[in-house]
Amino acid sequence: MSESIHSDTNSKVEAVNKSSGWWPKSLTFNKDDAPPQIYNRTLYLSILVFGILGCARGYDEGNIAGTVAQLDFIKEFGLKDPSKTADQLANLKSNITSMVQLGSIGGALFSIYAAESLGRIRTMQLGCFVWAIAAIIQITSHKVGQLYAGRLIEGLCIGTTVVCGPCYISECAPKAIRGTCNNIFAGAVYFGIMLAYFANYGTALHQTGRNQWVYPTSIKIVLAGTIFILSFIFCIESPRWLIKKGRIEQAQINFSKLRHLEPDHPYILSEIADINDQLQVERDAINGSSFWNNLKSLATVRSIRIRMITCIMIQILGQWSGSNAITIYAPELFAMVGKKKQTDKLMMTACLGVVKFTAAYLSAFFLIDFIGRKRSLYGGITIQLISSLYFAIYMSIVPQAADDDPHLTPSQLRAGQGALASIFFNGIGWVMGWNSIQYLFNSEVLPLRVRSLGTAVVMAFHFANQYGNSKAVPSMLISLTNAGAFYFFMGVCVLGLMFSWFFIPEVTGRSLESMEELFSLPWYLIGRRGAQLAPDHSEINRIHYNPSGQGNAHAGDIDVAMKDQPEQIEYADDKVAERELQEVT
């Protein structure tokens, strides 16, 4: 490596050693005995740029929720055309709202090529460029056909963001904070939703005519341009993608920059060794590296097939649990519980955005990497289940609350306040549970060779179900009634709890390269006892930070020692795991 790289790395290490640390403690809590330098500003800024990419999806969901309720938009695009039936109007609205989800399916599949060939950073930059073009097409629309086209193209961008964003973050973040870092992306979805809700509310108060919906939609151009520029300043290409492409030396340099350690530091060398070993295992299992062999392996290689089924079921159960319907059709739902004025509906929708945004980042910093993925998921689904049940019961007992001018008793009005609160609690449960893992899980459990390919397929299922959900909800509220739709969402939550307990393993704190061992267990043990039967034996676990000064000094003021784990000696926990596995099988 060049002297300039060594000098730059050493200066960064020295700065970290002397720093008192102004990053949040949840991001610097060194619970895995790793060198403290790996938690640094360079890493966080690079991850932050990819994290705020989640705004692309979130802003559109929040924006379209308010846009279809703006009076000028309704008039211009015929959302209350008296010549159309109720079903036709519901279909028109669902087409407008769901066109982005339809385009996102294509975007996710396109990222199979883009993320593998162009890299994570170039894919993100291409997506931002297309996003800005799509926004321009939308704000110049006067006919519904052009609006459809703009939203379809925007979907192509959003489909790529949910593949390259979580993949990059999982590949670059240290294992101890991988969940927290990935939930920066998930939380940014709700930052985008909150921003869009307030933009809609502000223009409803202070603008008239087309400006009511054109101004909020124009903010997409600002967001796309900001992320595009920041990516050139702060982002460092994923070392794991570079290793997969055979660019080992550049990967070592990038790891050095992201970890603030020298390129020949044992921690970096161990990470690279783990990645190379795992790639070799994948090559042997897949029998080739062509696209078709990789695609075929998603279904034919047992451990990968189990991972794909689990990831796809997470997307299906999450999308049909009801939160997506609440996000997109929030103004209509608030109208059902007493908020009939346009400004009141948009104000409550904006408050919902604040609640979801706050809950998303509280979950990211204090739950997902501390109590674990599964416990956070259990809690979130349970809250969703209870809130959906309450809303369904309320609409069963007081169906007239959804009328334009209902006559309600004082007790019914008080119960309506509870139904209003249940909408907010449903949002809290969603961001604690399904939202915390819907981007994270597939990006961390899928092997490197097929990570972007598998994630693209999973996210295509994600958007296909979101599209179906967006299309179905207006009709569900008519055919099943308001109460019946929420009873349906409650039933999905029950199925989600059962599936989570039986099939989803706890992977908090595991290295990406240790997932193969976990998913090689019998399928019926992975979710219930996987963490106990298949502990993490990756090479990087042999590295620990030695603050006492014993061992071999390395990288400036940092002491690093190698744990004594000769290959010929079995791990004690290996023996326990083997014995337990024999007992249960």
Coordinates of N, CA and C in Angstrom, one line a residue, residues 22-195:
W22 N -18.2 12.2 19.8 CA -19.4 13.0 19.8 C -20.5 12.2 19.1
W23 N -20.3 11.0 18.7 CA -21.3 10.2 18.1 C -22.2 9.6 19.1
P24 N -23.5 9.3 18.8 CA -24.4 8.7 19.8 C -23.8 7.4 20.4
K25 N -24.0 7.2 21.7 CA -23.5 6.1 22.4 C -24.0 4.8 21.8
S26 N -25.2 4.8 21.3 CA -25.7 3.5 20.7 C -25.0 3.1 19.5
L27 N -24.3 4.1 18.8 CA -23.5 3.8 17.7 C -22.0 3.4 18.0
T28 N -21.6 3.8 19.2 CA -20.2 3.5 19.6 C -20.1 2.5 20.7
F29 N -21.2 1.9 21.1 CA -21.1 0.9 22.2 C -20.4 -0.3 21.7
N30 N -19.2 -0.5 22.2 CA -18.3 -1.6 21.7 C -18.6 -2.9 22.4
K31 N -19.6 -3.6 22.0 CA -20.0 -4.8 22.8 C -19.5 -6.1 22.2
D32 N -18.6 -6.0 21.1 CA -18.1 -7.2 20.5 C -16.6 -7.2 20.6
D33 N -16.0 -6.5 21.5 CA -14.5 -6.5 21.7 C -13.8 -6.1 20.4
A34 N -14.4 -5.3 19.5 CA -13.7 -4.9 18.3 C -12.9 -3.6 18.6
P35 N -11.9 -3.3 17.7 CA -11.2 -2.1 17.9 C -12.1 -0.9 17.8
P36 N -12.0 0.1 18.8 CA -13.0 1.2 18.8 C -12.9 2.1 17.5
Q37 N -11.8 2.0 16.8 CA -11.7 2.9 15.6 C -12.7 2.5 14.6
I38 N -13.2 1.3 14.6 CA -14.1 0.9 13.5 C -15.4 1.7 13.5
Y39 N -15.7 2.3 14.7 CA -16.9 3.1 14.8 C -16.5 4.6 14.7
N40 N -16.6 5.1 13.4 CA -16.0 6.4 13.2 C -16.8 7.2 12.2
R41 N -16.4 8.5 12.1 CA -17.1 9.5 11.3 C -17.2 9.1 9.8
T42 N -16.1 8.6 9.2 CA -16.1 8.2 7.8 C -17.2 7.1 7.5
L43 N -17.3 6.1 8.4 CA -18.3 5.1 8.2 C -19.7 5.6 8.4
Y44 N -19.9 6.4 9.4 CA -21.3 6.9 9.6 C -21.7 7.8 8.5
L45 N -20.9 8.7 8.0 CA -21.3 9.6 6.9 C -21.6 8.8 5.7
S46 N -20.8 7.8 5.3 CA -21.1 7.0 4.2 C -22.4 6.3 4.3
I47 N -22.6 5.7 5.5 CA -23.9 5.0 5.7 C -25.0 5.9 5.7
L48 N -24.8 7.1 6.3 CA -25.9 8.1 6.4 C -26.4 8.5 5.0
V49 N -25.5 8.7 4.0 CA -26.0 9.1 2.7 C -26.8 7.9 2.1
F50 N -26.4 6.7 2.2 CA -27.2 5.6 1.7 C -28.5 5.4 2.6
G51 N -28.4 5.8 3.9 CA -29.6 5.7 4.7 C -30.7 6.6 4.3
I52 N -30.3 7.9 4.0 CA -31.4 8.9 3.7 C -31.9 8.6 2.3
L53 N -31.4 7.6 1.6 CA -31.9 7.2 0.3 C -33.4 6.6 0.5
G54 N -33.6 6.2 1.8 CA -35.0 5.7 2.1 C -36.0 6.8 1.9
C55 N -35.6 8.1 1.9 CA -36.6 9.2 1.7 C -37.3 9.1 0.3
A56 N -36.6 8.5 -0.6 CA -37.2 8.3 -2.0 C -38.6 7.6 -1.9
R57 N -38.6 6.5 -1.2 CA -39.8 5.8 -1.1 C -40.8 6.5 -0.1
G58 N -40.3 6.9 1.0 CA -41.1 7.5 2.0 C -41.8 8.8 1.6
Y59 N -41.0 9.6 0.9 CA -41.6 10.9 0.5 C -42.8 10.7 -0.5
D60 N -42.6 9.7 -1.4 CA -43.7 9.5 -2.4 C -44.9 9.0 -1.7
E61 N -44.8 8.1 -0.7 CA -45.9 7.5 0.0 C -46.7 8.6 0.7
G62 N -45.9 9.5 1.4 CA -46.6 10.6 2.1 C -47.1 11.6 1.2
N63 N -46.4 11.9 0.1 CA -46.8 12.9 -0.8 C -48.1 12.5 -1.5
I64 N -48.2 11.3 -2.0 CA -49.4 10.9 -2.8 C -50.6 10.8 -1.8
A65 N -50.4 10.4 -0.6 CA -51.5 10.3 0.4 C -52.2 11.7 0.5
G66 N -51.5 12.8 0.6 CA -52.1 14.1 0.7 C -52.5 14.6 -0.7
T67 N -51.8 14.3 -1.7 CA -52.0 14.8 -3.1 C -53.4 14.4 -3.5
V68 N -53.8 13.1 -3.4 CA -55.1 12.6 -3.8 C -56.2 13.2 -3.0
A69 N -55.9 13.9 -1.9 CA -56.9 14.6 -1.1 C -57.0 16.1 -1.4
Q70 N -56.1 16.6 -2.2 CA -56.1 18.0 -2.5 C -57.2 18.3 -3.5
L71 N -58.0 19.4 -3.3 CA -59.1 19.7 -4.1 C -58.8 19.9 -5.6
D72 N -57.7 20.6 -5.8 CA -57.4 20.9 -7.2 C -57.0 19.7 -8.0
F73 N -56.2 18.8 -7.3 CA -55.8 17.5 -7.9 C -57.0 16.7 -8.2
I74 N -58.0 16.6 -7.2 CA -59.2 15.8 -7.4 C -59.9 16.3 -8.6
K75 N -60.0 17.6 -8.8 CA -60.8 18.2 -9.9 C -60.0 18.0 -11.2
E76 N -58.7 18.2 -11.2 CA -58.0 18.1 -12.5 C -57.9 16.7 -13.0
F77 N -57.9 15.7 -12.2 CA -57.7 14.3 -12.6 C -59.0 13.5 -12.4
G78 N -60.1 14.1 -12.1 CA -61.4 13.5 -12.2 C -61.6 12.4 -11.1
L79 N -61.1 12.7 -9.9 CA -61.3 11.7 -8.8 C -62.7 11.7 -8.2
K80 N -63.5 12.7 -8.6 CA -64.9 12.8 -8.1 C -65.8 13.0 -9.3
D81 N -65.5 12.5 -10.4 CA -66.2 12.6 -11.7 C -67.6 11.9 -11.5
P82 N -68.7 12.7 -11.5 CA -70.0 12.2 -11.3 C -70.5 11.1 -12.3
S83 N -69.8 11.1 -13.5 CA -70.2 10.1 -14.5 C -69.6 8.7 -14.2
K84 N -68.7 8.6 -13.2 CA -68.1 7.3 -12.9 C -68.7 6.7 -11.6
T85 N -68.8 5.4 -11.6 CA -69.3 4.7 -10.4 C -68.3 4.7 -9.3
A86 N -68.7 4.3 -8.1 CA -67.8 4.3 -6.9 C -66.7 3.4 -7.2
D87 N -66.9 2.2 -7.8 CA -65.8 1.3 -8.1 C -64.8 1.9 -9.1
Q88 N -65.3 2.6 -10.1 CA -64.4 3.2 -11.1 C -63.6 4.3 -10.5
L89 N -64.2 5.1 -9.6 CA -63.4 6.1 -8.9 C -62.4 5.5 -8.0
A90 N -62.7 4.5 -7.3 CA -61.8 3.8 -6.4 C -60.6 3.2 -7.2
N91 N -61.0 2.7 -8.4 CA -59.9 2.1 -9.2 C -59.0 3.2 -9.8
L92 N -59.5 4.3 -10.1 CA -58.7 5.4 -10.6 C -57.8 5.9 -9.5
K93 N -58.3 6.1 -8.3 CA -57.4 6.5 -7.2 C -56.3 5.5 -6.9
S94 N -56.7 4.2 -6.9 CA -55.7 3.2 -6.6 C -54.7 3.1 -7.7
N95 N -55.1 3.3 -9.0 CA -54.1 3.3 -10.1 C -53.1 4.4 -9.9
I96 N -53.5 5.6 -9.5 CA -52.6 6.7 -9.3 C -51.6 6.4 -8.2
T97 N -52.2 6.0 -7.0 CA -51.3 5.8 -5.9 C -50.4 4.6 -6.0
S98 N -50.8 3.6 -6.7 CA -50.0 2.3 -6.8 C -49.1 2.2 -8.0
M99 N -49.1 3.2 -8.9 CA -48.3 3.2 -10.1 C -46.8 3.1 -9.7
V100 N -46.4 3.8 -8.6 CA -45.0 3.8 -8.2 C -44.6 2.4 -7.8
Q101 N -45.5 1.7 -7.1 CA -45.2 0.3 -6.6 C -45.1 -0.6 -7.8
L102 N -45.9 -0.4 -8.9 CA -45.7 -1.2 -10.1 C -44.4 -1.0 -10.7
G103 N -44.0 0.3 -10.8 CA -42.7 0.6 -11.4 C -41.5 0.1 -10.5
S104 N -41.8 0.1 -9.2 CA -40.7 -0.4 -8.3 C -40.4 -1.9 -8.5
I105 N -41.3 -2.6 -9.0 CA -41.0 -4.0 -9.3 C -40.0 -4.1 -10.4
G106 N -40.2 -3.3 -11.4 CA -39.2 -3.3 -12.5 C -37.8 -2.7 -12.0
G107 N -37.9 -1.7 -11.2 CA -36.7 -1.1 -10.6 C -35.9 -2.1 -9.8
A108 N -36.6 -2.9 -9.0 CA -35.9 -3.9 -8.2 C -35.2 -4.9 -9.1
L109 N -35.9 -5.3 -10.1 CA -35.3 -6.3 -11.0 C -34.2 -5.7 -11.8
F110 N -34.3 -4.4 -12.2 CA -33.2 -3.8 -12.9 C -31.9 -3.7 -12.1
S111 N -32.1 -3.6 -10.8 CA -31.0 -3.5 -9.9 C -30.1 -4.7 -9.8
I112 N -30.7 -5.9 -10.3 CA -29.9 -7.1 -10.4 C -28.7 -6.8 -11.3
Y113 N -28.9 -6.1 -12.4 CA -27.8 -5.8 -13.3 C -27.0 -4.6 -12.7
A114 N -27.7 -3.6 -12.3 CA -27.0 -2.3 -11.9 C -26.1 -2.5 -10.7
A115 N -26.7 -3.1 -9.7 CA -25.9 -3.2 -8.4 C -24.7 -4.1 -8.6
E116 N -24.8 -5.1 -9.5 CA -23.7 -6.0 -9.7 C -22.7 -5.5 -10.6
S117 N -23.1 -4.8 -11.7 CA -22.2 -4.3 -12.7 C -21.6 -2.9 -12.4
L118 N -22.5 -2.0 -11.9 CA -22.0 -0.7 -11.7 C -21.5 -0.4 -10.3
G119 N -21.9 -1.3 -9.4 CA -21.5 -1.1 -8.0 C -22.7 -0.4 -7.2
R120 N -22.5 -0.3 -5.9 CA -23.6 0.2 -5.1 C -23.7 1.7 -5.3
I121 N -22.6 2.4 -5.3 CA -22.6 3.9 -5.4 C -23.2 4.4 -6.7
R122 N -22.7 3.8 -7.8 CA -23.2 4.3 -9.2 C -24.6 3.9 -9.3
T123 N -25.1 2.8 -8.8 CA -26.5 2.5 -8.9 C -27.4 3.5 -8.2
M124 N -26.9 4.0 -7.0 CA -27.6 5.0 -6.2 C -27.6 6.3 -7.0
Q125 N -26.5 6.7 -7.6 CA -26.5 7.9 -8.4 C -27.4 7.9 -9.6
L126 N -27.4 6.8 -10.3 CA -28.3 6.6 -11.4 C -29.8 6.7 -11.0
G127 N -30.1 6.1 -9.8 CA -31.5 6.2 -9.3 C -31.9 7.6 -9.0
C128 N -31.0 8.4 -8.4 CA -31.3 9.7 -8.0 C -31.6 10.6 -9.3
F129 N -30.8 10.4 -10.3 CA -31.0 11.1 -11.6 C -32.3 10.8 -12.2
V130 N -32.7 9.5 -12.2 CA -34.0 9.1 -12.8 C -35.1 9.7 -11.9
W131 N -34.9 9.7 -10.6 CA -36.0 10.2 -9.7 C -36.3 11.7 -10.0
A132 N -35.3 12.5 -10.2 CA -35.5 13.9 -10.5 C -36.3 14.1 -11.8
I133 N -35.9 13.3 -12.8 CA -36.6 13.3 -14.1 C -38.1 12.9 -14.0
A134 N -38.4 11.9 -13.2 CA -39.7 11.5 -12.9 C -40.6 12.5 -12.2
A135 N -39.9 13.3 -11.3 CA -40.7 14.3 -10.6 C -41.0 15.4 -11.6
I136 N -40.1 15.8 -12.5 CA -40.4 16.8 -13.5 C -41.6 16.4 -14.4
I137 N -41.6 15.1 -14.8 CA -42.8 14.7 -15.6 C -44.1 14.8 -14.8
Q138 N -44.1 14.5 -13.5 CA -45.3 14.6 -12.7 C -45.8 16.0 -12.6
I139 N -44.9 16.9 -12.2 CA -45.4 18.3 -12.0 C -45.8 19.0 -13.2
T140 N -45.5 18.5 -14.4 CA -45.9 19.1 -15.6 C -47.1 18.4 -16.2
S141 N -47.7 17.5 -15.5 CA -48.8 16.7 -15.9 C -50.1 17.5 -15.9
H142 N -50.9 17.3 -17.0 CA -52.3 17.8 -17.0 C -53.3 16.7 -17.3
K143 N -52.8 15.6 -17.8 CA -53.6 14.5 -18.1 C -53.1 13.3 -17.3
V144 N -54.1 12.4 -17.0 CA -53.8 11.3 -16.1 C -52.7 10.3 -16.7
G145 N -52.7 10.2 -18.0 CA -51.7 9.4 -18.7 C -50.3 9.8 -18.4
Q146 N -50.0 11.1 -18.5 CA -48.6 11.6 -18.2 C -48.3 11.4 -16.7
L147 N -49.3 11.6 -15.9 CA -49.1 11.4 -14.4 C -48.7 9.9 -14.2
Y148 N -49.5 9.0 -14.8 CA -49.1 7.6 -14.7 C -47.6 7.3 -15.1
A149 N -47.2 7.9 -16.2 CA -45.9 7.7 -16.8 C -44.8 8.2 -15.8
G150 N -45.1 9.4 -15.2 CA -44.1 10.0 -14.3 C -44.0 9.1 -13.0
R151 N -45.1 8.6 -12.5 CA -45.1 7.8 -11.3 C -44.5 6.4 -11.6
L152 N -44.7 5.9 -12.8 CA -44.1 4.6 -13.1 C -42.6 4.7 -13.2
I153 N -42.1 5.8 -13.8 CA -40.6 6.0 -13.9 C -40.1 6.2 -12.5
E154 N -40.8 7.0 -11.7 CA -40.3 7.2 -10.3 C -40.2 5.8 -9.6
G155 N -41.1 4.9 -9.9 CA -41.0 3.6 -9.3 C -39.8 2.9 -9.6
L156 N -39.3 3.0 -10.9 CA -38.1 2.4 -11.3 C -36.9 2.8 -10.4
C157 N -36.9 4.1 -10.1 CA -35.8 4.6 -9.2 C -36.0 4.0 -7.8
I158 N -37.2 4.1 -7.2 CA -37.4 3.6 -5.9 C -37.1 2.1 -5.7
G159 N -37.4 1.4 -6.8 CA -37.1 -0.1 -6.7 C -35.6 -0.3 -6.6
T160 N -34.7 0.5 -7.2 CA -33.3 0.3 -7.1 C -32.8 0.8 -5.7
T161 N -33.4 1.8 -5.1 CA -32.9 2.3 -3.8 C -33.1 1.3 -2.7
V162 N -34.2 0.5 -2.7 CA -34.4 -0.5 -1.6 C -33.5 -1.7 -1.8
V163 N -32.8 -1.8 -2.9 CA -31.9 -2.9 -3.1 C -30.5 -2.5 -2.7
C164 N -30.0 -1.4 -3.4 CA -28.6 -1.0 -3.2 C -28.4 -0.3 -1.8
G165 N -29.4 0.3 -1.3 CA -29.2 1.0 0.0 C -29.0 0.0 1.2
P166 N -29.9 -0.9 1.5 CA -29.7 -1.9 2.5 C -28.5 -2.8 2.3
C167 N -28.3 -3.2 1.0 CA -27.1 -4.1 0.7 C -25.8 -3.3 1.1
Y168 N -25.7 -2.1 0.7 CA -24.5 -1.4 1.0 C -24.3 -1.2 2.5
I169 N -25.3 -0.9 3.2 CA -25.2 -0.6 4.6 C -24.8 -1.9 5.3
S170 N -25.5 -3.1 5.0 CA -25.1 -4.3 5.6 C -23.7 -4.7 5.3
E171 N -23.2 -4.5 4.1 CA -21.9 -4.9 3.7 C -20.8 -4.0 4.4
C172 N -21.1 -2.8 4.8 CA -20.1 -1.9 5.3 C -20.2 -1.7 6.8
A173 N -21.3 -1.9 7.4 CA -21.5 -1.7 8.9 C -20.9 -2.9 9.7
P174 N -20.2 -2.6 10.8 CA -19.7 -3.6 11.7 C -20.9 -4.4 12.2
K175 N -20.7 -5.7 12.5 CA -21.8 -6.5 12.9 C -22.6 -6.1 14.1
A176 N -21.9 -5.4 15.1 CA -22.5 -5.0 16.3 C -23.6 -3.9 16.1
I177 N -23.4 -3.1 15.1 CA -24.4 -2.0 14.8 C -25.0 -2.1 13.5
R178 N -25.0 -3.3 12.9 CA -25.6 -3.5 11.5 C -27.1 -3.2 11.5
G179 N -27.8 -3.7 12.5 CA -29.2 -3.4 12.6 C -29.5 -2.0 12.7
T180 N -28.8 -1.3 13.6 CA -29.0 0.1 13.8 C -28.7 0.9 12.6
C181 N -27.6 0.6 11.9 CA -27.3 1.3 10.6 C -28.3 1.1 9.6
N182 N -28.8 -0.2 9.4 CA -29.8 -0.4 8.4 C -31.1 0.3 8.7
N183 N -31.4 0.5 10.0 CA -32.6 1.1 10.3 C -32.6 2.7 10.1
I184 N -31.4 3.2 9.8 CA -31.3 4.6 9.4 C -32.0 4.7 8.0
F185 N -31.9 3.7 7.2 CA -32.6 3.6 5.9 C -34.1 3.5 6.2
A186 N -34.5 2.5 7.0 CA -35.9 2.3 7.3 C -36.5 3.6 8.0
G187 N -35.8 4.2 8.9 CA -36.3 5.4 9.5 C -36.4 6.6 8.5
A188 N -35.5 6.6 7.5 CA -35.5 7.7 6.5 C -36.8 7.6 5.7
V189 N -37.3 6.4 5.6 CA -38.6 6.3 4.9 C -39.7 7.1 5.6
Y190 N -39.6 7.1 6.9 CA -40.6 7.8 7.7 C -40.3 9.3 7.8
F191 N -39.0 9.6 7.7 CA -38.6 11.0 7.6 C -39.2 11.6 6.3
G192 N -39.1 10.9 5.2 CA -39.7 11.3 4.0 C -41.2 11.4 4.1
I193 N -41.9 10.4 4.7 CA -43.3 10.5 4.9 C -43.7 11.7 5.7
M194 N -43.0 12.0 6.8 CA -43.3 13.1 7.7 C -43.1 14.4 6.9
L195 N -42.0 14.5 6.1 CA -41.7 15.7 5.4 C -42.8 16.0 4.3

